[in-house]
Amino acid sequence: MDTSHFKNVLLAEQKDLEVELTEIARFNTETNMWEATPDTDMVNETDDNDAADRFEDFEERTSMVTTLQARLTDIEAAIKKIDANAFGICEIGGEAIEKERLDANPAARTCKAHINN
């Protein structure tokens, strides 16, 4: 399988995710994880309703960071597999991951048979 196409797709998505993360989070070099940051427009609000809105916004950012971080981790793992000539192998059964599955999600870790495991 020619993995250069998949690597290019993964690298582009990695870049997009990192840009998106920098808009709502900062990278903590001690934990190697992204951490949500508060919206700077709402930092100095003192009204109780504004404080509640700020808290809700921060919770949403935290949830988004968690989702984006998980996707970024999967993408980074797939890129490492390409570099190690181990790309496209199901992590559960060891069989080849279907091309149509990789076309839909190049960071897929399992074949269709093991998708819910």
PDB file of C-alpha atoms in Angstrom:
ATOM      1  CA  MET A   1       0.000   0.000   0.000  1.00  0.00           C
ATOM      2  CA  ASP A   2       1.246   3.472  -0.898  1.00  0.00           C
ATOM      3  CA  THR A   3       1.090   5.344   2.387  1.00  0.00           C
ATOM      4  CA  SER A   4       2.289   8.733   1.111  1.00  0.00           C
ATOM      5  CA  HIS A   5      -1.292   9.869   0.399  1.00  0.00           C
ATOM      6  CA  PHE A   6      -2.408   8.890   3.901  1.00  0.00           C
ATOM      7  CA  LYS A   7       0.598  10.587   5.491  1.00  0.00           C
ATOM      8  CA  ASN A   8      -0.165  13.830   3.642  1.00  0.00           C
ATOM      9  CA  VAL A   9      -3.814  13.709   4.755  1.00  0.00           C
ATOM     10  CA  LEU A  10      -2.790  12.991   8.347  1.00  0.00           C
ATOM     11  CA  LEU A  11      -0.176  15.761   8.413  1.00  0.00           C
ATOM     12  CA  ALA A  12      -2.709  18.279   7.084  1.00  0.00           C
ATOM     13  CA  GLU A  13      -5.274  17.267   9.700  1.00  0.00           C
ATOM     14  CA  GLN A  14      -2.607  17.384  12.419  1.00  0.00           C
ATOM     15  CA  LYS A  15      -1.764  20.955  11.437  1.00  0.00           C
ATOM     16  CA  ASP A  16      -5.455  21.963  11.406  1.00  0.00           C
ATOM     17  CA  LEU A  17      -6.032  20.438  14.849  1.00  0.00           C
ATOM     18  CA  GLU A  18      -3.001  22.177  16.305  1.00  0.00           C
ATOM     19  CA  VAL A  19      -4.225  25.527  14.956  1.00  0.00           C
ATOM     20  CA  GLU A  20      -7.690  24.891  16.395  1.00  0.00           C
ATOM     21  CA  LEU A  21      -6.218  23.895  19.749  1.00  0.00           C
ATOM     22  CA  THR A  22      -4.059  27.025  19.985  1.00  0.00           C
ATOM     23  CA  GLU A  23      -7.236  29.107  19.725  1.00  0.00           C
ATOM     24  CA  ILE A  24      -8.810  27.551  22.834  1.00  0.00           C
ATOM     25  CA  ALA A  25      -5.920  26.017  24.769  1.00  0.00           C
ATOM     26  CA  ARG A  26      -2.244  26.064  25.585  1.00  0.00           C
ATOM     27  CA  PHE A  27       0.205  23.170  25.413  1.00  0.00           C
ATOM     28  CA  ASN A  28       1.620  22.192  28.801  1.00  0.00           C
ATOM     29  CA  THR A  29       5.159  20.900  28.218  1.00  0.00           C
ATOM     30  CA  GLU A  30       5.253  19.276  31.658  1.00  0.00           C
ATOM     31  CA  THR A  31       2.273  17.004  30.954  1.00  0.00           C
ATOM     32  CA  ASN A  32       2.513  16.978  27.134  1.00  0.00           C
ATOM     33  CA  MET A  33      -1.196  17.753  27.043  1.00  0.00           C
ATOM     34  CA  TRP A  34      -3.339  20.630  25.859  1.00  0.00           C
ATOM     35  CA  GLU A  35      -5.178  22.597  28.562  1.00  0.00           C
ATOM     36  CA  ALA A  36      -8.192  24.807  27.952  1.00  0.00           C
ATOM     37  CA  THR A  37      -7.746  28.526  28.464  1.00  0.00           C
ATOM     38  CA  PRO A  38     -10.474  30.983  29.401  1.00  0.00           C
ATOM     39  CA  ASP A  39     -11.890  33.347  26.808  1.00  0.00           C
ATOM     40  CA  THR A  40      -9.856  36.530  27.286  1.00  0.00           C
ATOM     41  CA  ASP A  41     -12.879  38.689  26.421  1.00  0.00           C
ATOM     42  CA  MET A  42     -14.664  37.401  29.517  1.00  0.00           C
ATOM     43  CA  VAL A  43     -11.826  37.376  32.065  1.00  0.00           C
ATOM     44  CA  ASN A  44     -12.653  40.581  33.939  1.00  0.00           C
ATOM     45  CA  GLU A  45     -16.437  40.155  34.112  1.00  0.00           C
ATOM     46  CA  THR A  46     -17.693  40.624  37.678  1.00  0.00           C
ATOM     47  CA  ASP A  47     -21.442  40.173  37.293  1.00  0.00           C
ATOM     48  CA  ASP A  48     -22.733  36.800  38.586  1.00  0.00           C
ATOM     49  CA  ASN A  49     -24.426  36.013  35.267  1.00  0.00           C
ATOM     50  CA  ASP A  50     -21.269  36.867  33.379  1.00  0.00           C
ATOM     51  CA  ALA A  51     -19.249  34.682  35.736  1.00  0.00           C
ATOM     52  CA  ALA A  52     -21.648  31.805  35.088  1.00  0.00           C
ATOM     53  CA  ASP A  53     -21.314  32.353  31.344  1.00  0.00           C
ATOM     54  CA  ARG A  54     -17.523  32.379  31.696  1.00  0.00           C
ATOM     55  CA  PHE A  55     -17.615  29.096  33.608  1.00  0.00           C
ATOM     56  CA  GLU A  56     -19.917  27.505  31.018  1.00  0.00           C
ATOM     57  CA  ASP A  57     -17.644  28.696  28.193  1.00  0.00           C
ATOM     58  CA  PHE A  58     -14.604  27.242  29.942  1.00  0.00           C
ATOM     59  CA  GLU A  59     -16.385  23.905  30.392  1.00  0.00           C
ATOM     60  CA  GLU A  60     -17.191  23.844  26.669  1.00  0.00           C
ATOM     61  CA  ARG A  61     -13.581  24.649  25.822  1.00  0.00           C
ATOM     62  CA  THR A  62     -12.379  21.864  28.111  1.00  0.00           C
ATOM     63  CA  SER A  63     -14.680  19.377  26.396  1.00  0.00           C
ATOM     64  CA  MET A  64     -13.506  20.519  22.966  1.00  0.00           C
ATOM     65  CA  VAL A  65      -9.857  20.228  24.014  1.00  0.00           C
ATOM     66  CA  THR A  66     -10.445  16.673  25.216  1.00  0.00           C
ATOM     67  CA  THR A  67     -12.016  15.698  21.896  1.00  0.00           C
ATOM     68  CA  LEU A  68      -9.386  17.443  19.778  1.00  0.00           C
ATOM     69  CA  GLN A  69      -6.522  16.050  21.881  1.00  0.00           C
ATOM     70  CA  ALA A  70      -7.840  12.494  21.433  1.00  0.00           C
ATOM     71  CA  ARG A  71      -8.055  12.937  17.663  1.00  0.00           C
ATOM     72  CA  LEU A  72      -4.575  14.475  17.561  1.00  0.00           C
ATOM     73  CA  THR A  73      -3.182  11.529  19.530  1.00  0.00           C
ATOM     74  CA  ASP A  74      -4.734   9.077  17.046  1.00  0.00           C
ATOM     75  CA  ILE A  75      -3.288  11.024  14.117  1.00  0.00           C
ATOM     76  CA  GLU A  76       0.176  11.155  15.660  1.00  0.00           C
ATOM     77  CA  ALA A  77       0.030   7.396  16.285  1.00  0.00           C
ATOM     78  CA  ALA A  78      -0.960   6.757  12.656  1.00  0.00           C
ATOM     79  CA  ILE A  79       1.932   8.911  11.389  1.00  0.00           C
ATOM     80  CA  LYS A  80       4.355   6.937  13.584  1.00  0.00           C
ATOM     81  CA  LYS A  81       2.928   3.690  12.170  1.00  0.00           C
ATOM     82  CA  ILE A  82       3.516   4.939   8.625  1.00  0.00           C
ATOM     83  CA  ASP A  83       7.116   5.786   9.515  1.00  0.00           C
ATOM     84  CA  ALA A  84       7.552   2.313  11.072  1.00  0.00           C
ATOM     85  CA  ASN A  85       5.940   0.523   8.093  1.00  0.00           C
ATOM     86  CA  ALA A  86       3.154  -0.731  10.374  1.00  0.00           C
ATOM     87  CA  PHE A  87       0.295   1.398   9.016  1.00  0.00           C
ATOM     88  CA  GLY A  88      -3.080  -0.144   8.199  1.00  0.00           C
ATOM     89  CA  ILE A  89      -2.870  -3.094  10.586  1.00  0.00           C
ATOM     90  CA  CYS A  90      -5.739  -3.748  13.016  1.00  0.00           C
ATOM     91  CA  GLU A  91      -4.562  -3.290  16.604  1.00  0.00           C
ATOM     92  CA  ILE A  92      -6.878  -6.062  17.800  1.00  0.00           C
ATOM     93  CA  GLY A  93      -6.742  -8.831  15.206  1.00  0.00           C
ATOM     94  CA  GLY A  94      -3.596  -7.993  13.284  1.00  0.00           C
ATOM     95  CA  GLU A  95      -5.318  -8.113   9.910  1.00  0.00           C
ATOM     96  CA  ALA A  96      -5.206  -5.372   7.296  1.00  0.00           C
ATOM     97  CA  ILE A  97      -7.589  -2.468   7.797  1.00  0.00           C
ATOM     98  CA  GLU A  98      -9.867  -2.091   4.797  1.00  0.00           C
ATOM     99  CA  LYS A  99      -8.800   0.611   2.324  1.00  0.00           C
ATOM    100  CA  GLU A 100     -12.252   2.207   2.349  1.00  0.00           C
ATOM    101  CA  ARG A 101     -12.026   2.487   6.147  1.00  0.00           C
ATOM    102  CA  LEU A 102      -8.605   4.142   5.882  1.00  0.00           C
ATOM    103  CA  ASP A 103      -9.918   6.441   3.151  1.00  0.00           C
ATOM    104  CA  ALA A 104     -12.688   7.553   5.537  1.00  0.00           C
ATOM    105  CA  ASN A 105     -10.416   7.707   8.595  1.00  0.00           C
ATOM    106  CA  PRO A 106      -6.669   7.385   7.992  1.00  0.00           C
ATOM    107  CA  ALA A 107      -6.110   7.275  11.766  1.00  0.00           C
ATOM    108  CA  ALA A 108      -8.305   4.177  12.153  1.00  0.00           C
ATOM    109  CA  ARG A 109      -6.817   1.711  14.618  1.00  0.00           C
ATOM    110  CA  THR A 110      -9.012  -1.270  13.834  1.00  0.00           C
ATOM    111  CA  CYS A 111     -10.610  -3.064  10.923  1.00  0.00           C
ATOM    112  CA  LYS A 112     -14.382  -2.988  10.436  1.00  0.00           C
ATOM    113  CA  ALA A 113     -14.854  -6.258  12.315  1.00  0.00           C
ATOM    114  CA  HIS A 114     -13.244  -4.810  15.451  1.00  0.00           C
ATOM    115  CA  ILE A 115     -14.550  -1.252  15.187  1.00  0.00           C
ATOM    116  CA  ASN A 116     -16.488  -1.391  18.485  1.00  0.00           C
ATOM    117  CA  ASN A 117     -13.838  -3.157  20.565  1.00  0.00           C
TER     118      ASN A 117
END
